[in-house]
PDB file of C-alpha atoms in Angstrom:
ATOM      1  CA  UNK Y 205     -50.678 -18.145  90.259  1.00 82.00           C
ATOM      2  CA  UNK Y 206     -53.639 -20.297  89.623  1.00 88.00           C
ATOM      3  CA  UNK Y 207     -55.526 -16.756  88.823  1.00 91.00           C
ATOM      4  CA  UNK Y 208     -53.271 -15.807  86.580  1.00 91.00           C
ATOM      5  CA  UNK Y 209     -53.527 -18.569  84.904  1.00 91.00           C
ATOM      6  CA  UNK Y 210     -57.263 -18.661  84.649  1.00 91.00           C
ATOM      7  CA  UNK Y 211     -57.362 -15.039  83.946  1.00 90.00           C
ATOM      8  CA  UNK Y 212     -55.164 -16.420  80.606  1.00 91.00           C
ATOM      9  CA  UNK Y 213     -57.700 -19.158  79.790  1.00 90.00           C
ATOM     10  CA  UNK Y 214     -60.328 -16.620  79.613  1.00 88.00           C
ATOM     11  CA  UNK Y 215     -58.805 -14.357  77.356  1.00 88.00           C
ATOM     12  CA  UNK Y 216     -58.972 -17.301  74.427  1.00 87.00           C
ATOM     13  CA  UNK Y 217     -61.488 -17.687  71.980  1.00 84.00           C
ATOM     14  CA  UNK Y 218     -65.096 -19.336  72.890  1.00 84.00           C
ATOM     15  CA  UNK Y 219     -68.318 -19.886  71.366  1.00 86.00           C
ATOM     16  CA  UNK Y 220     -71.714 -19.663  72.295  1.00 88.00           C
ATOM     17  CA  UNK Y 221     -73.280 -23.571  73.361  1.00 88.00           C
ATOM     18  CA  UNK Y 222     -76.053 -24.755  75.747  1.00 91.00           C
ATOM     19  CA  UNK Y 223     -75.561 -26.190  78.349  1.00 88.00           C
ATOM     20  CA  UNK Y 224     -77.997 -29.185  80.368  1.00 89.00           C
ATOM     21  CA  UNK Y 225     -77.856 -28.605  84.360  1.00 89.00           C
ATOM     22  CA  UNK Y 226     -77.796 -31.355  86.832  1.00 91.00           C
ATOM     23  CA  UNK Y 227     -81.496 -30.041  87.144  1.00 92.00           C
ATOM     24  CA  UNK Y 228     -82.456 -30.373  83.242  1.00 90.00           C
ATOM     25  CA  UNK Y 229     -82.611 -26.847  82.560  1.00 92.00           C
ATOM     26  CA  UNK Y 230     -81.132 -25.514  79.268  1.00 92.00           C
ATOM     27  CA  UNK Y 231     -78.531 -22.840  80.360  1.00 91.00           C
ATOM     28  CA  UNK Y 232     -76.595 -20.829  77.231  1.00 89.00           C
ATOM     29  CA  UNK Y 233     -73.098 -20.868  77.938  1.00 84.00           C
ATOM     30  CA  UNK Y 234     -69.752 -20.767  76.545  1.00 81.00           C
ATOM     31  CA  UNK Y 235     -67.579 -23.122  75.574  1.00 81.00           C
ATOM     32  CA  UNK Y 236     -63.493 -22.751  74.955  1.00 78.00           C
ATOM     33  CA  UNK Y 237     -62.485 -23.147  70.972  1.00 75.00           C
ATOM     34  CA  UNK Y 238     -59.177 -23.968  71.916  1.00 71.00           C
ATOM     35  CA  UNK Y 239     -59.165 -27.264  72.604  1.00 76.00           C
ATOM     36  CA  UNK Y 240     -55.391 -27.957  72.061  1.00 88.00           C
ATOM     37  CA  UNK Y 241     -53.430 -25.789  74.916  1.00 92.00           C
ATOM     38  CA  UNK Y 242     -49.775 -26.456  75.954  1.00 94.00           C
ATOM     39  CA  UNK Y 243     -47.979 -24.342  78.788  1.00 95.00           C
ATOM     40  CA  UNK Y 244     -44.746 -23.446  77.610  1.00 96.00           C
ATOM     41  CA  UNK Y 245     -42.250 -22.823  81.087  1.00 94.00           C
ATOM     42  CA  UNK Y 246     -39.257 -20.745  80.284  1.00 92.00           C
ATOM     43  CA  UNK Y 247     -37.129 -22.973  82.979  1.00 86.00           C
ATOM     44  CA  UNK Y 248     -36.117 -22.296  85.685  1.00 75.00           C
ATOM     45  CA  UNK Y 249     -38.920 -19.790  87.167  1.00 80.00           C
ATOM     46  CA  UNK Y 250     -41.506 -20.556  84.452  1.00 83.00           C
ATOM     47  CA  UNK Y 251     -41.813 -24.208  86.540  1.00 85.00           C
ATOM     48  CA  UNK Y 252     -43.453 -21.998  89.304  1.00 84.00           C
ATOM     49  CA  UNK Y 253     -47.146 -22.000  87.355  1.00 89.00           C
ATOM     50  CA  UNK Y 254     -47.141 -25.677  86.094  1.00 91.00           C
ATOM     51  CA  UNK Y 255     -48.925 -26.925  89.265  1.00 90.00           C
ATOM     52  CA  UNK Y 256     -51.503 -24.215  88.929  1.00 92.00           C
ATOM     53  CA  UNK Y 257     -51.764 -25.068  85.596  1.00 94.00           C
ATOM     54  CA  UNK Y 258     -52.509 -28.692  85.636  1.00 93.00           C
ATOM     55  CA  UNK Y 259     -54.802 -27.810  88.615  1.00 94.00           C
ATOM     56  CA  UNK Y 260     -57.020 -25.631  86.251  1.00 92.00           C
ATOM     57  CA  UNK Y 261     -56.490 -28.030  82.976  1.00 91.00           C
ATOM     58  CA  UNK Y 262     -55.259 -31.380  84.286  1.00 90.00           C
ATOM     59  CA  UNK Y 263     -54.703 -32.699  80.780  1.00 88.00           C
ATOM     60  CA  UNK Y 264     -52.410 -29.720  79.399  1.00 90.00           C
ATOM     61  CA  UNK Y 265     -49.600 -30.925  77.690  1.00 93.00           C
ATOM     62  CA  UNK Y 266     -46.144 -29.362  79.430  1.00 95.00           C
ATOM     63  CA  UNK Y 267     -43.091 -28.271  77.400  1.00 95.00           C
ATOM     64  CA  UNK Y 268     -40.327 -26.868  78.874  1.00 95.00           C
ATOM     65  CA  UNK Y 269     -37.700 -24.131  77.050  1.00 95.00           C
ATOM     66  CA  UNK Y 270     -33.898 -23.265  79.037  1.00 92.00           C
ATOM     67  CA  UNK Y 271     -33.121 -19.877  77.995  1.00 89.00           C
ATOM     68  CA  UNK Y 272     -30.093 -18.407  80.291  1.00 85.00           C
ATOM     69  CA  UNK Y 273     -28.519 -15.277  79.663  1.00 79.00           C
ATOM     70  CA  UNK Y 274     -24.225 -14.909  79.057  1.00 80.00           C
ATOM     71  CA  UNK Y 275     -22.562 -13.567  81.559  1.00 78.00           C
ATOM     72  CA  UNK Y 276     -20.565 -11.867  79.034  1.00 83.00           C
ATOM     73  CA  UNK Y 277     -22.681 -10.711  76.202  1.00 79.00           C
ATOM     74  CA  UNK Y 278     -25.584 -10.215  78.642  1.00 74.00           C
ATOM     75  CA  UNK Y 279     -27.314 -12.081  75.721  1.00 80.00           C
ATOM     76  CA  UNK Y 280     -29.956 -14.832  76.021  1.00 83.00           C
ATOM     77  CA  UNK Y 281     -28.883 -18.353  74.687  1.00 88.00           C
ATOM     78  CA  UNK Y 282     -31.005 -21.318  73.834  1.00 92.00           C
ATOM     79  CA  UNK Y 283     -29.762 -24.638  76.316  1.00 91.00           C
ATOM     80  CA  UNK Y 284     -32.672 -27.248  75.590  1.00 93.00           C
ATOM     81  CA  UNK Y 285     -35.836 -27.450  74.419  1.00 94.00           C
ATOM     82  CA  UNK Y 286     -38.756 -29.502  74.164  1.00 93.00           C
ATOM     83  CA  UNK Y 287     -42.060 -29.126  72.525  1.00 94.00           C
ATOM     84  CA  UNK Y 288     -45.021 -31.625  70.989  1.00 93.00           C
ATOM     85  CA  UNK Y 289     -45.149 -32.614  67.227  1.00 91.00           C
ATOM     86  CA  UNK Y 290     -47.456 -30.767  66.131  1.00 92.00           C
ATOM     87  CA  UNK Y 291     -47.179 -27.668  68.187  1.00 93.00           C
ATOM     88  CA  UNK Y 292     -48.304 -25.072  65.851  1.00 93.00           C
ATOM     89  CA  UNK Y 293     -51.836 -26.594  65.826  1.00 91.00           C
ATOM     90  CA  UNK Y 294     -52.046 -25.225  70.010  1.00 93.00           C
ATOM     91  CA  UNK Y 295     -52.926 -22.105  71.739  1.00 94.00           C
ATOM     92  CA  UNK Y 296     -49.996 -21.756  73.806  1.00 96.00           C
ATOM     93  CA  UNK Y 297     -49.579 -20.430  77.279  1.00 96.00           C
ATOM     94  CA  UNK Y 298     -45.381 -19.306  77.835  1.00 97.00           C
ATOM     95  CA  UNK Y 299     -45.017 -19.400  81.496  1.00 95.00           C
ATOM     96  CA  UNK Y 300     -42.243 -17.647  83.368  1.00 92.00           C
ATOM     97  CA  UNK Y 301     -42.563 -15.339  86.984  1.00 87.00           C
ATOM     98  CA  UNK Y 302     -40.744 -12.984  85.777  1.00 84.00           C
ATOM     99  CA  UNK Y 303     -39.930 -10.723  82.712  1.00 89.00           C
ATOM    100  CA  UNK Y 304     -37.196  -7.774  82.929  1.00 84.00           C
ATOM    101  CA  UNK Y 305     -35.633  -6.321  79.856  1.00 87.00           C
ATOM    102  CA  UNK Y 306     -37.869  -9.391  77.625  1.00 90.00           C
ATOM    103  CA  UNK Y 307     -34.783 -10.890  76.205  1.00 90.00           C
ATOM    104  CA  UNK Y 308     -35.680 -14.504  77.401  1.00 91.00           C
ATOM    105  CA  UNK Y 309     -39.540 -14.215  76.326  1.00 94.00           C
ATOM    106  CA  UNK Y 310     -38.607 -12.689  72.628  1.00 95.00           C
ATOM    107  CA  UNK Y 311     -36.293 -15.584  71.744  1.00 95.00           C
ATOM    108  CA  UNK Y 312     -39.253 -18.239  73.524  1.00 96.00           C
ATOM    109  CA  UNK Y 313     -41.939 -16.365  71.327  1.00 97.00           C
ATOM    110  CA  UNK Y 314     -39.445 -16.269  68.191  1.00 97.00           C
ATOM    111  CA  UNK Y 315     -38.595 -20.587  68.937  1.00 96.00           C
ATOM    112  CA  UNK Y 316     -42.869 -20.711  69.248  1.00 97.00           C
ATOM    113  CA  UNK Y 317     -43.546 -18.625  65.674  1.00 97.00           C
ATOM    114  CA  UNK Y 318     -40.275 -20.658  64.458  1.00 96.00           C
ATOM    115  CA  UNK Y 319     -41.905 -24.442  64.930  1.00 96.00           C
ATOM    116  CA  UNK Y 320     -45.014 -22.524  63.363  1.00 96.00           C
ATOM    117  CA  UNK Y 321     -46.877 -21.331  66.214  1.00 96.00           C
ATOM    118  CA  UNK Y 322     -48.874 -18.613  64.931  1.00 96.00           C
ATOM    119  CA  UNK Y 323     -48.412 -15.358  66.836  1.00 97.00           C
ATOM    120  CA  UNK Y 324     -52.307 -14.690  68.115  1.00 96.00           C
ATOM    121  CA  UNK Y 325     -52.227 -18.225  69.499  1.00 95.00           C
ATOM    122  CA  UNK Y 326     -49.424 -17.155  71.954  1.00 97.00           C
ATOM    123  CA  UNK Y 327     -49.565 -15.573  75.504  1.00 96.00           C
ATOM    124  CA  UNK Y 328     -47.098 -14.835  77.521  1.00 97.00           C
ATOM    125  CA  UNK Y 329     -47.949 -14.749  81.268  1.00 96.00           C
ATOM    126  CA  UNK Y 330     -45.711 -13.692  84.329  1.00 94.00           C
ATOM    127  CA  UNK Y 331     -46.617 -12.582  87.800  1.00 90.00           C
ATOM    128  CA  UNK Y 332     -43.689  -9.433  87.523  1.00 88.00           C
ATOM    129  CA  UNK Y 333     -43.198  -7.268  84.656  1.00 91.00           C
ATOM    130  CA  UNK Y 334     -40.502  -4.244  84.041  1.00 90.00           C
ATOM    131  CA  UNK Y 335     -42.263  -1.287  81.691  1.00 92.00           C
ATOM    132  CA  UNK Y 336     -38.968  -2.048  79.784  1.00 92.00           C
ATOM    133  CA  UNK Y 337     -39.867  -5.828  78.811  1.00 91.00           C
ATOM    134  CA  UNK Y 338     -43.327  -4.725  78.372  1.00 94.00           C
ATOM    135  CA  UNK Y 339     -42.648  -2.558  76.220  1.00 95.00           C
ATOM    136  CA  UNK Y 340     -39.830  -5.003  74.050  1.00 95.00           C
ATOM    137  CA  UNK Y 341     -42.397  -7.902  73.658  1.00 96.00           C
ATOM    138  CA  UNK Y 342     -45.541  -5.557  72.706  1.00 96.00           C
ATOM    139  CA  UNK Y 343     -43.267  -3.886  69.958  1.00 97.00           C
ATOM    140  CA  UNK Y 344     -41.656  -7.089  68.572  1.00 97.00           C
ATOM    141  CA  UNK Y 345     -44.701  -9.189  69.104  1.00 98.00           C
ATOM    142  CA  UNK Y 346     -47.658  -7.074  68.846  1.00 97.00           C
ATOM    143  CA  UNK Y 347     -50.503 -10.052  68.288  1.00 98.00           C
ATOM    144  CA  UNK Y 348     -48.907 -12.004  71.627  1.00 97.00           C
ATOM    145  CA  UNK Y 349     -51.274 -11.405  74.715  1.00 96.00           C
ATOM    146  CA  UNK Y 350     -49.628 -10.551  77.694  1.00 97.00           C
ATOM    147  CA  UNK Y 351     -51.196 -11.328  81.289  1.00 96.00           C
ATOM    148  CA  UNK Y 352     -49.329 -10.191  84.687  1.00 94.00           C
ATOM    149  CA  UNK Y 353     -50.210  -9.340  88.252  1.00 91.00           C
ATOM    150  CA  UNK Y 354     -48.262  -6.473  88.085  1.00 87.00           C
ATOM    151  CA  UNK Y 355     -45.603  -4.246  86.147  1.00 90.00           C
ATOM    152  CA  UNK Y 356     -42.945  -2.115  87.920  1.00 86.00           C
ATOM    153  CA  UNK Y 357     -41.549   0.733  86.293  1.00 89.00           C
ATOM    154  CA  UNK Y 358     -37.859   0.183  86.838  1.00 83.00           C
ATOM    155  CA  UNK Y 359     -34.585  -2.557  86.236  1.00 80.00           C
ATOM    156  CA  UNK Y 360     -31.705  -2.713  87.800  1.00 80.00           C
ATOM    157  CA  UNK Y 361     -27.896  -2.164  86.488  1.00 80.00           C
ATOM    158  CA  UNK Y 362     -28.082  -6.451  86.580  1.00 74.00           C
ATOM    159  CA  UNK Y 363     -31.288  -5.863  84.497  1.00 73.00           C
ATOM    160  CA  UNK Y 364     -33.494  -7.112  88.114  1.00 75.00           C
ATOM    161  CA  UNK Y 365     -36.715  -5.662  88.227  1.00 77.00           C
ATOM    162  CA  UNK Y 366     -36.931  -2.946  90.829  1.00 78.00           C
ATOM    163  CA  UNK Y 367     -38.703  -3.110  93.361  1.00 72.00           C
ATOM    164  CA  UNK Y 368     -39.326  -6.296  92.177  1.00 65.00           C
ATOM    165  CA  UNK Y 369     -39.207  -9.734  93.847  1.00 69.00           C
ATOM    166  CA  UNK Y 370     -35.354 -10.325  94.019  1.00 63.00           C
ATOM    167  CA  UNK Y 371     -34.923 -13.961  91.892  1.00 64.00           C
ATOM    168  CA  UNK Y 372     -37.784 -15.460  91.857  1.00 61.00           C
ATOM    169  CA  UNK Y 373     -36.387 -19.289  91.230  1.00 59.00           C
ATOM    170  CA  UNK Y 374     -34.167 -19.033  93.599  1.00 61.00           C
ATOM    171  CA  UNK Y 375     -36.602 -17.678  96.563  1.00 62.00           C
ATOM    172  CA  UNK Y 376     -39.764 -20.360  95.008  1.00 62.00           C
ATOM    173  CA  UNK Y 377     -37.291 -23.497  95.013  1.00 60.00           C
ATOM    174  CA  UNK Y 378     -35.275 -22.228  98.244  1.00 64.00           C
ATOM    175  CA  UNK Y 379     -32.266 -22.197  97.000  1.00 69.00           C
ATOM    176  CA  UNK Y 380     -30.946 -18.510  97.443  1.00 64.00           C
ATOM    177  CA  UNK Y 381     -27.672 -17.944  98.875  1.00 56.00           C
ATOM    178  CA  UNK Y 382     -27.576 -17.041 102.622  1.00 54.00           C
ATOM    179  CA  UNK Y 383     -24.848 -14.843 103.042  1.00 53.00           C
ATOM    180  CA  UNK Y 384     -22.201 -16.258 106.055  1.00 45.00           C
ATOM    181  CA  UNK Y 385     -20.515 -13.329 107.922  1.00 48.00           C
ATOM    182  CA  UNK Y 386     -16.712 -14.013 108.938  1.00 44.00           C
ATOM    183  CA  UNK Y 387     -18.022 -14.143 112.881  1.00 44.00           C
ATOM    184  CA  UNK Y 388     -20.374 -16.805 111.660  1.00 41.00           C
ATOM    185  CA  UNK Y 389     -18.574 -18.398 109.362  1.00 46.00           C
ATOM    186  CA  UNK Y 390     -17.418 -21.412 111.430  1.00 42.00           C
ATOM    187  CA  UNK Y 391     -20.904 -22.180 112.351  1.00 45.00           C
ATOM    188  CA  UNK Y 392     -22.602 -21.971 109.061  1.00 45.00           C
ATOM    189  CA  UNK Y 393     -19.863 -24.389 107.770  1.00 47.00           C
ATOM    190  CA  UNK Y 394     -20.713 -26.845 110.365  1.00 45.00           C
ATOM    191  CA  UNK Y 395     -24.410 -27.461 110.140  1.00 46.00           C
ATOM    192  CA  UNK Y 396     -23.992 -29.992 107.572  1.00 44.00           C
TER     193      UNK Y 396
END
């Protein structure tokens, strides 16, 4: 993850400085223009890069966006939300391990340009892609970057990516279902 999110970092703007080694030599370098970055997780699974982040930039500011989908409608609704004052001034990096059919990531990108955000100042990483969500945020969103590890061509009738990674949250924080067979089902209710 902590690639990833390096990978991101490099992709913002810089400018051209010099540089004094240890040694007193004058090196030219580069130096980041962005000086205000916040990492934006798209909870649950987004959570998954924050530790890389803040080992890459340990002052990054953290905000945190629920976005769950309806059962019914299939349909991504807001649940909570938190960003910093004056969040449209930062180059924002919207976290989540996953993105299928893009639902969740539009309406993040659309609460971002919303509180002002502009849309160039956005990237959207995720280790897993679908072609399908690829394809949904580029269209929509065409000045948000997007970084991923890799991008599988297929999704699921449940919209999971396929091959894919199963649910990511739930395999990350350990708490995927174990199946109990009915042979078994005495002794799986009595390890507690």
């Amino acid at each position: 993850m902590r690639l990833l999110i390096e990978h991101a970092l490099s992709l913002l703007p810089f400018s051209d400085c010099n540089v004094e080694c240890p040694s007193g030599l004058i090196y030219a370098g580069k130096r980041r223009k962005a000086r205000l970055i916040c990492g934006v997780s798209i909870l649950r699974a987004g959570e998954t890069m924050e530790t890389a982040l803040r080992e890459v930039l340990k002052d990054c500011i953290i905000s945190k966006i629920l976005i769950q989908t309806n059962p019914d409608s299939m349909e991504p609704e807001l649940y909570y939300l938190t960003l910093p004052k004056e969040i449209s001034s930062y180059h924002i990096l919207l976290m989540d391990a996953t993105v299928a059919t893009g639902a969740a990531a539009m309406m993040a990108i659309r609460i971002l340009l919303d509180h002002d955000v502009p849309e160039e100042n956005i990237t959207l990483l995720a280790l897993l892609m679908a072609e399908t969500g690829v394809q949904s945020v580029a269209y929509a969103f065409p000045k948000v970057r997007l970084v991923t590890t890799a991008v599988d061509k297929q999704l699921s009738p449940n919209y999971h990516i396929i091959p894919g990674i199963g649910n990511f949250g739930d395999r990350y924080f350990g708490t995927e279902l174990q199946p109990c067979s009915d042979k078994l089902e005495y002794d799986c209710a009595s390890d507690g």
